[in-house]
Amino acid sequence: MSEAQAAAAGVMSTVDILDRLIAFDTVSAKSNLALIDWVETFLRERGARVTRVADPDAPKAGLIAEIGPAGAGVMLSAHTDVVPVEGQAWSRDPFRLTREGSRLYGRGTTDMKGYLAAMLSAASRASGMALREPLKLSISWDEEVGCLGIAKMRDALAGATPLPRLCLVGEPTEMQVATGHKGKRAIRAVCHGEAGHSALAPWFVNALHLAAGLVQGVQALQAEYASKGARDPGYGVPYTTLHVGRVTGGTALNIVPDRAEVIFEFRHLAADAPESLMARIAAMAAEVEKAHPGGRIELEPMVSYPGLDTPADSAATGLVQRLAQVNGTTKVAFGTEAGTFDGLGIPTLVCGPGSMEGQGHKPDEYVEEAQLAACDAMLGRVLEELRGA
């Protein structure tokens, strides 16, 4: 469909849709329901079959939509939430789309409302086409805080048979085809000791000493994986990583702390099973406990998501390279929802407009119009694929 035909048919452009989406403040800590209401109305007006998946614990929701005949088809996936703007030096209103030259500024333009806008524009075009296979959409929430929303959508996605023959997750890759990313687990370690006067400190178990031992254990595991662990040269850091992000504890200098917390994570290669790594962490924590009789460490899982490792020579990868009109593949350092779709048995790739390294999560976030145009062209080829053209 040409631009003139699209305008005559009332198809909204990607930039016009993006303008509407940026105006919704969907920082992860807030509700996304106003945006979801708008998107659901948009899709239903274009004949889509839409299922809303509500968050059982918060005023949030996601959507699963389908346009065209029943069948496998192709799924496009995006999340609605964005990272906060507080503490960042924005020179423009982050929740108003601003065009300057070839750039479109606003929170979420790159991560990842630009792709969501392109998805909706493609759905608008699809509504006027005779498709042989359906176009399917997955629109989630709370991706930025650990892929929480897609985990709550998993059962609904699994039950929407037949499963798509391909899923395209549109996180920003500068329209390169990404076949993989590491999986992640975040853990809170609560260290329990004994309170007492600091003048008698040797009589008590200092919770911060347990925390220090745990941090040293995490460092030792990281050194082992860095020197002897599995390797994947597709990543900038080619091995599984462990990282301590926060240590807290103690109330006053003259009180032996009876409680401390260590919050840490690991990001693992496909070759390193997360359960095996968790077992090693538990064993290491037990050794720290033995070194501090009377102390205790509780390991509490926080968030996790699976990694992605789609073979570069798979049929799905070849198809997406043709759709995106690129050669070669890449892997991304950040996590996505792609592993959830892959875990359902759906061949999944990551490909979308914008640069996470250049623009994602930064003040004055922007996306280049040329990137959105390239994405529109790719999704146009998806529609032609679904037409059987």
Short mmCIF file of C-alpha atoms in Angstrom, two decimals:
data_model
loop_
_atom_site.label_atom_id
_atom_site.label_comp_id
_atom_site.label_asym_id
_atom_site.label_seq_id
_atom_site.Cartn_x
_atom_site.Cartn_y
_atom_site.Cartn_z
CA MET A 1 0.00 0.00 0.00
CA SER A 2 1.48 3.35 -1.06
CA GLU A 3 1.45 6.44 1.20
CA ALA A 4 -1.36 7.95 -0.92
CA GLN A 5 -3.41 4.75 -0.69
CA ALA A 6 -2.79 4.56 3.04
CA ALA A 7 -3.96 8.13 3.54
CA ALA A 8 -7.09 7.50 1.47
CA ALA A 9 -7.85 4.40 3.56
CA GLY A 10 -7.45 6.33 6.81
CA VAL A 11 -4.29 4.49 7.83
CA MET A 12 -2.40 6.37 10.55
CA SER A 13 1.30 6.82 9.93
CA THR A 14 3.87 5.49 12.35
CA VAL A 15 4.93 9.02 13.33
CA ASP A 16 1.33 10.08 14.00
CA ILE A 17 0.78 7.02 16.18
CA LEU A 18 4.08 7.60 17.96
CA ASP A 19 2.94 11.13 18.76
CA ARG A 20 -0.07 9.69 20.59
CA LEU A 21 1.91 6.97 22.37
CA ILE A 22 4.62 9.30 23.71
CA ALA A 23 1.93 11.44 25.37
CA PHE A 24 1.03 8.55 27.69
CA ASP A 25 3.31 8.57 30.75
CA THR A 26 3.85 4.83 31.09
CA VAL A 27 6.88 4.78 33.36
CA SER A 28 6.90 1.28 34.85
CA ALA A 29 5.90 2.50 38.30
CA LYS A 30 2.64 3.89 36.86
CA SER A 31 -0.46 2.40 35.23
CA ASN A 32 -0.46 1.80 31.49
CA LEU A 33 -4.23 1.42 31.21
CA ALA A 34 -4.88 4.74 29.43
CA LEU A 35 -2.48 3.71 26.65
CA ILE A 36 -3.90 0.18 26.52
CA ASP A 37 -7.45 1.56 26.25
CA TRP A 38 -6.39 3.73 23.31
CA VAL A 39 -4.53 0.91 21.55
CA GLU A 40 -7.37 -1.58 22.08
CA THR A 41 -9.89 0.86 20.57
CA PHE A 42 -7.49 1.53 17.68
CA LEU A 43 -7.18 -2.19 16.92
CA ARG A 44 -10.87 -3.06 17.33
CA GLU A 45 -11.85 -0.22 14.98
CA ARG A 46 -9.67 -1.94 12.39
CA GLY A 47 -11.31 -5.31 12.82
CA ALA A 48 -8.72 -6.96 15.03
CA ARG A 49 -9.66 -9.75 17.41
CA VAL A 50 -8.28 -8.52 20.73
CA THR A 51 -7.74 -10.23 24.08
CA ARG A 52 -6.88 -8.10 27.10
CA VAL A 53 -4.66 -9.72 29.73
CA ALA A 54 -5.00 -7.91 33.07
CA ASP A 55 -2.30 -7.78 35.71
CA PRO A 56 -3.81 -9.45 38.79
CA ASP A 57 -1.78 -7.27 41.14
CA ALA A 58 -1.71 -3.78 39.61
CA PRO A 59 -3.75 -1.44 37.36
CA LYS A 60 -1.95 -2.60 34.24
CA ALA A 61 -2.69 -4.83 31.25
CA GLY A 62 -1.41 -6.20 27.98
CA LEU A 63 -3.03 -7.09 24.67
CA ILE A 64 -2.91 -10.03 22.28
CA ALA A 65 -4.41 -9.16 18.90
CA GLU A 66 -4.91 -10.83 15.54
CA ILE A 67 -5.87 -9.53 12.10
CA GLY A 68 -6.69 -11.80 9.17
CA PRO A 69 -7.72 -15.44 8.93
CA ALA A 70 -7.05 -18.07 11.56
CA GLY A 71 -3.64 -19.66 11.32
CA ALA A 72 -0.05 -19.47 12.48
CA GLY A 73 1.07 -16.19 10.93
CA VAL A 74 3.70 -13.83 12.28
CA MET A 75 3.71 -12.13 15.68
CA LEU A 76 5.12 -8.68 16.42
CA SER A 77 5.98 -7.93 20.05
CA ALA A 78 6.52 -4.71 22.01
CA HIS A 79 6.24 -3.46 25.58
CA THR A 80 4.42 -0.30 26.68
CA ASP A 81 6.44 0.78 29.72
CA VAL A 82 9.35 3.20 29.69
CA VAL A 83 12.13 4.03 32.14
CA PRO A 84 11.86 7.07 34.46
CA VAL A 85 12.90 10.60 33.53
CA GLU A 86 13.49 11.81 37.09
CA GLY A 87 17.08 12.82 37.72
CA GLN A 88 17.81 13.22 34.01
CA ALA A 89 18.56 16.58 32.40
CA TRP A 90 15.95 16.75 29.61
CA SER A 91 15.94 19.84 27.41
CA ARG A 92 12.51 18.95 25.99
CA ASP A 93 9.21 17.70 27.39
CA PRO A 94 9.84 13.93 27.58
CA PHE A 95 6.15 13.16 27.10
CA ARG A 96 5.61 15.22 23.97
CA LEU A 97 6.98 14.12 20.62
CA THR A 98 9.36 16.78 19.32
CA ARG A 99 10.76 16.78 15.79
CA GLU A 100 14.12 18.42 15.22
CA GLY A 101 15.70 17.77 11.85
CA SER A 102 15.73 14.02 11.25
CA ARG A 103 15.23 13.16 14.93
CA LEU A 104 12.07 12.50 16.92
CA TYR A 105 12.55 13.17 20.64
CA GLY A 106 10.57 11.79 23.58
CA ARG A 107 10.73 9.15 26.28
CA GLY A 108 10.24 5.79 24.63
CA THR A 109 10.91 6.85 21.04
CA THR A 110 13.68 4.25 20.87
CA ASP A 111 12.80 1.94 23.76
CA MET A 112 10.35 0.96 22.41
CA LYS A 113 7.28 2.96 21.44
CA GLY A 114 8.77 3.59 18.02
CA TYR A 115 8.41 -0.09 17.20
CA LEU A 116 5.01 -0.27 18.87
CA ALA A 117 3.86 2.61 16.65
CA ALA A 118 5.18 0.77 13.58
CA MET A 119 3.33 -2.38 14.71
CA LEU A 120 0.05 -0.47 14.97
CA SER A 121 0.59 1.22 11.61
CA ALA A 122 1.22 -2.23 10.09
CA ALA A 123 -1.99 -3.49 11.72
CA SER A 124 -3.83 -0.55 10.21
CA ARG A 125 -2.51 -1.43 6.76
CA ALA A 126 -3.24 -5.12 7.29
CA SER A 127 -6.90 -4.40 8.04
CA GLY A 128 -7.40 -3.41 4.40
CA MET A 129 -5.51 -6.34 2.91
CA ALA A 130 -6.51 -9.88 1.92
CA LEU A 131 -4.13 -11.90 4.08
CA ARG A 132 -3.61 -15.64 3.76
CA GLU A 133 -2.13 -15.77 7.28
CA PRO A 134 -2.81 -13.59 10.31
CA LEU A 135 -0.77 -10.72 11.65
CA LYS A 136 -0.51 -11.15 15.42
CA LEU A 137 0.49 -8.59 18.03
CA SER A 138 1.71 -8.98 21.61
CA ILE A 139 1.75 -5.80 23.69
CA SER A 140 3.05 -6.13 27.24
CA TRP A 141 3.92 -4.13 30.35
CA ASP A 142 6.68 -3.96 33.00
CA GLU A 143 9.45 -5.16 30.70
CA GLU A 144 11.82 -2.53 32.06
CA VAL A 145 11.63 -3.92 35.60
CA GLY A 146 12.40 -7.54 34.77
CA CYS A 147 10.07 -8.71 31.98
CA LEU A 148 7.28 -9.10 34.54
CA GLY A 149 4.30 -8.47 32.28
CA ILE A 150 5.18 -10.99 29.58
CA ALA A 151 5.54 -13.68 32.25
CA LYS A 152 1.94 -12.99 33.27
CA MET A 153 0.86 -13.16 29.60
CA ARG A 154 2.60 -16.48 28.98
CA ASP A 155 -0.41 -18.73 29.55
CA ALA A 156 -2.62 -16.60 27.28
CA LEU A 157 0.04 -16.61 24.57
CA ALA A 158 0.50 -20.37 24.87
CA GLY A 159 -3.24 -20.94 24.61
CA ALA A 160 -3.67 -18.86 21.46
CA THR A 161 -3.13 -21.74 19.04
CA PRO A 162 -1.84 -22.27 16.49
CA LEU A 163 1.37 -20.63 17.62
CA PRO A 164 2.98 -18.10 15.25
CA ARG A 165 5.66 -19.42 12.91
CA LEU A 166 7.80 -16.40 13.75
CA CYS A 167 7.99 -13.67 16.40
CA LEU A 168 9.75 -10.35 15.87
CA VAL A 169 10.58 -8.50 19.09
CA GLY A 170 11.30 -4.91 18.13
CA GLU A 171 13.80 -3.78 20.73
CA PRO A 172 16.29 -1.26 19.31
CA THR A 173 18.98 -2.99 17.25
CA GLU A 174 19.43 -0.29 14.56
CA MET A 175 17.41 -2.69 12.36
CA GLN A 176 20.08 -5.38 12.59
CA VAL A 177 18.93 -8.96 13.18
CA ALA A 178 19.78 -10.14 16.69
CA THR A 179 19.73 -13.86 17.35
CA GLY A 180 20.52 -13.83 21.05
CA HIS A 181 20.90 -12.24 24.45
CA LYS A 182 21.82 -13.55 27.88
CA GLY A 183 19.30 -14.67 30.46
CA LYS A 184 19.17 -12.93 33.85
CA ARG A 185 18.41 -13.65 37.48
CA ALA A 186 18.44 -11.10 40.28
CA ILE A 187 18.79 -12.26 43.89
CA ARG A 188 18.42 -10.60 47.28
CA ALA A 189 20.60 -12.14 50.00
CA VAL A 190 19.40 -11.32 53.51
CA CYS A 191 22.20 -11.83 56.02
CA HIS A 192 21.18 -12.38 59.65
CA GLY A 193 23.57 -11.78 62.54
CA GLU A 194 23.28 -10.69 66.18
CA ALA A 195 22.88 -7.17 67.54
CA GLY A 196 25.15 -6.03 70.35
CA HIS A 197 27.32 -3.21 71.65
CA SER A 198 30.33 -2.54 69.47
CA ALA A 199 32.62 -2.56 72.51
CA LEU A 200 31.84 -6.27 72.71
CA ALA A 201 31.81 -6.85 68.94
CA PRO A 202 33.73 -10.18 68.97
CA TRP A 203 30.92 -11.72 71.03
CA PHE A 204 28.35 -11.22 68.25
CA VAL A 205 27.84 -12.23 64.62
CA ASN A 206 28.16 -9.17 62.41
CA ALA A 207 25.67 -9.39 59.52
CA LEU A 208 27.84 -7.10 57.42
CA HIS A 209 30.70 -9.59 57.75
CA LEU A 210 28.43 -12.24 56.24
CA ALA A 211 27.55 -9.77 53.49
CA ALA A 212 31.23 -9.10 52.83
CA GLY A 213 31.91 -12.82 52.58
CA LEU A 214 29.04 -13.18 50.13
CA VAL A 215 30.36 -10.33 47.97
CA GLN A 216 33.78 -11.97 47.92
CA GLY A 217 32.13 -15.26 46.92
CA VAL A 218 30.33 -13.57 44.03
CA GLN A 219 33.64 -12.03 42.94
CA ALA A 220 35.32 -15.43 43.04
CA LEU A 221 32.58 -16.99 40.91
CA GLN A 222 32.87 -14.15 38.41
CA ALA A 223 36.63 -14.65 38.17
CA GLU A 224 36.11 -18.36 37.52
CA TYR A 225 33.54 -17.82 34.77
CA ALA A 226 35.75 -15.13 33.21
CA SER A 227 38.82 -17.38 33.14
CA LYS A 228 37.41 -20.87 32.63
CA GLY A 229 33.73 -20.54 31.73
CA ALA A 230 31.89 -21.01 28.44
CA ARG A 231 32.48 -18.45 25.69
CA ASP A 232 30.24 -16.88 23.08
CA PRO A 233 32.18 -14.42 20.88
CA GLY A 234 28.92 -12.86 19.71
CA TYR A 235 28.83 -10.80 22.91
CA GLY A 236 31.02 -7.89 23.93
CA VAL A 237 31.51 -9.67 27.27
CA PRO A 238 31.69 -13.26 25.98
CA TYR A 239 31.08 -15.11 29.26
CA THR A 240 28.49 -15.32 32.03
CA THR A 241 28.72 -12.33 34.38
CA LEU A 242 27.92 -11.83 38.07
CA HIS A 243 27.44 -8.36 39.50
CA VAL A 244 26.76 -6.96 43.00
CA GLY A 245 24.62 -3.84 42.75
CA ARG A 246 23.81 -2.93 46.34
CA VAL A 247 24.91 -3.69 49.90
CA THR A 248 23.04 -2.25 52.89
CA GLY A 249 23.13 -2.86 56.65
CA GLY A 250 23.75 -1.43 60.07
CA THR A 251 22.08 1.37 62.04
CA ALA A 252 24.87 3.00 64.07
CA LEU A 253 28.63 2.67 64.50
CA ASN A 254 28.33 1.46 68.08
CA ILE A 255 25.82 -1.32 67.28
CA VAL A 256 26.86 -4.65 65.75
CA PRO A 257 24.48 -5.01 62.79
CA ASP A 258 22.10 -7.95 62.96
CA ARG A 259 20.84 -7.61 59.39
CA ALA A 260 22.36 -6.77 56.01
CA GLU A 261 21.25 -7.15 52.40
CA VAL A 262 23.20 -7.86 49.26
CA ILE A 263 21.41 -7.48 45.94
CA PHE A 264 23.17 -9.08 43.00
CA GLU A 265 22.52 -10.61 39.60
CA PHE A 266 23.93 -12.95 37.03
CA ARG A 267 23.52 -12.78 33.26
CA HIS A 268 24.16 -16.17 31.77
CA LEU A 269 25.06 -17.60 28.40
CA ALA A 270 22.86 -20.30 26.93
CA ALA A 271 25.65 -22.78 27.71
CA ASP A 272 25.45 -22.03 31.45
CA ALA A 273 22.26 -23.43 33.00
CA PRO A 274 20.84 -20.92 35.50
CA GLU A 275 19.81 -23.63 37.98
CA SER A 276 23.38 -24.90 38.11
CA LEU A 277 24.65 -21.41 38.79
CA MET A 278 22.01 -20.91 41.50
CA ALA A 279 23.16 -24.16 43.13
CA ARG A 280 26.74 -22.89 43.16
CA ILE A 281 25.63 -19.61 44.72
CA ALA A 282 23.69 -21.49 47.41
CA ALA A 283 26.72 -23.65 48.17
CA MET A 284 28.93 -20.57 48.39
CA ALA A 285 26.46 -18.90 50.79
CA ALA A 286 26.51 -22.04 52.96
CA GLU A 287 30.31 -21.80 53.17
CA VAL A 288 30.02 -18.18 54.30
CA GLU A 289 27.58 -19.27 57.01
CA LYS A 290 30.05 -21.93 58.23
CA ALA A 291 32.73 -19.24 58.54
CA HIS A 292 30.39 -17.21 60.78
CA PRO A 293 28.77 -19.64 63.27
CA GLY A 294 25.35 -18.42 64.34
CA GLY A 295 24.88 -16.38 61.19
CA ARG A 296 22.36 -17.15 58.47
CA ILE A 297 21.89 -16.15 54.81
CA GLU A 298 18.56 -16.29 53.00
CA LEU A 299 18.60 -16.17 49.19
CA GLU A 300 15.44 -14.63 47.76
CA PRO A 301 14.77 -14.61 43.99
CA MET A 302 13.72 -11.20 42.69
CA VAL A 303 13.27 -11.19 38.91
CA SER A 304 14.37 -13.42 36.10
CA TYR A 305 13.95 -13.87 32.39
CA PRO A 306 15.23 -16.47 29.94
CA GLY A 307 17.89 -15.81 27.37
CA LEU A 308 17.63 -16.20 23.61
CA ASP A 309 19.90 -18.26 21.37
CA THR A 310 18.32 -18.67 17.93
CA PRO A 311 20.70 -20.40 15.49
CA ALA A 312 22.18 -17.99 12.96
CA ASP A 313 21.60 -20.56 10.21
CA SER A 314 17.94 -21.25 11.08
CA ALA A 315 15.11 -20.75 8.61
CA ALA A 316 13.61 -18.08 10.89
CA THR A 317 16.87 -16.12 10.93
CA GLY A 318 17.12 -16.29 7.15
CA LEU A 319 13.54 -15.08 6.80
CA VAL A 320 14.08 -12.09 9.09
CA GLN A 321 17.30 -11.18 7.28
CA ARG A 322 15.31 -11.13 4.06
CA LEU A 323 12.51 -9.08 5.63
CA ALA A 324 14.96 -6.59 7.13
CA GLN A 325 17.17 -6.71 4.04
CA VAL A 326 20.37 -7.15 6.00
CA ASN A 327 23.23 -9.62 5.91
CA GLY A 328 24.73 -11.15 9.01
CA THR A 329 23.46 -11.24 12.58
CA THR A 330 24.32 -9.75 15.95
CA LYS A 331 23.67 -10.37 19.64
CA VAL A 332 22.60 -7.74 22.16
CA ALA A 333 23.89 -7.06 25.67
CA PHE A 334 20.49 -6.17 27.12
CA GLY A 335 17.63 -8.53 27.93
CA THR A 336 14.31 -8.74 26.10
CA GLU A 337 11.06 -10.67 26.14
CA ALA A 338 12.24 -12.80 23.22
CA GLY A 339 13.25 -15.73 25.41
CA THR A 340 9.66 -16.12 26.60
CA PHE A 341 8.38 -16.57 23.04
CA ASP A 342 11.27 -18.89 22.25
CA GLY A 343 10.37 -20.93 25.33
CA LEU A 344 6.87 -21.41 23.93
CA GLY A 345 8.36 -22.97 20.80
CA ILE A 346 8.04 -19.86 18.61
CA PRO A 347 11.14 -19.08 16.49
CA THR A 348 12.07 -15.59 17.68
CA LEU A 349 14.45 -12.81 16.59
CA VAL A 350 15.05 -9.27 17.84
CA CYS A 351 15.03 -6.44 15.30
CA GLY A 352 13.84 -2.88 15.75
CA PRO A 353 14.54 0.82 15.17
CA GLY A 354 16.90 2.92 17.25
CA SER A 355 20.06 2.30 19.22
CA MET A 356 20.02 1.13 22.83
CA GLU A 357 23.65 2.18 23.26
CA GLY A 358 23.15 5.56 21.62
CA GLN A 359 19.70 6.61 22.80
CA GLY A 360 18.09 4.07 25.13
CA HIS A 361 17.42 5.13 28.75
CA LYS A 362 19.14 8.50 28.23
CA PRO A 363 17.90 12.09 28.58
CA ASP A 364 16.62 13.56 25.32
CA GLU A 365 15.98 10.06 23.98
CA TYR A 366 15.29 10.11 20.25
CA VAL A 367 14.87 7.93 17.21
CA GLU A 368 15.94 8.78 13.68
CA GLU A 369 13.07 9.00 11.20
CA ALA A 370 15.14 6.91 8.81
CA GLN A 371 15.11 4.10 11.38
CA LEU A 372 11.31 4.23 11.61
CA ALA A 373 11.09 4.26 7.81
CA ALA A 374 13.31 1.17 7.63
CA CYS A 375 11.10 -0.53 10.23
CA ASP A 376 7.95 0.37 8.29
CA ALA A 377 9.52 -1.11 5.17
CA MET A 378 10.40 -4.33 7.01
CA LEU A 379 6.88 -4.68 8.40
CA GLY A 380 5.51 -3.96 4.93
CA ARG A 381 7.47 -6.98 3.73
CA VAL A 382 6.00 -8.96 6.66
CA LEU A 383 2.53 -8.11 5.35
CA GLU A 384 3.52 -9.20 1.85
CA GLU A 385 4.77 -12.47 3.35
CA LEU A 386 1.38 -12.92 5.03
CA ARG A 387 -0.38 -12.21 1.74
CA GLY A 388 1.63 -14.94 0.14
CA ALA A 389 2.93 -12.47 -2.40
#
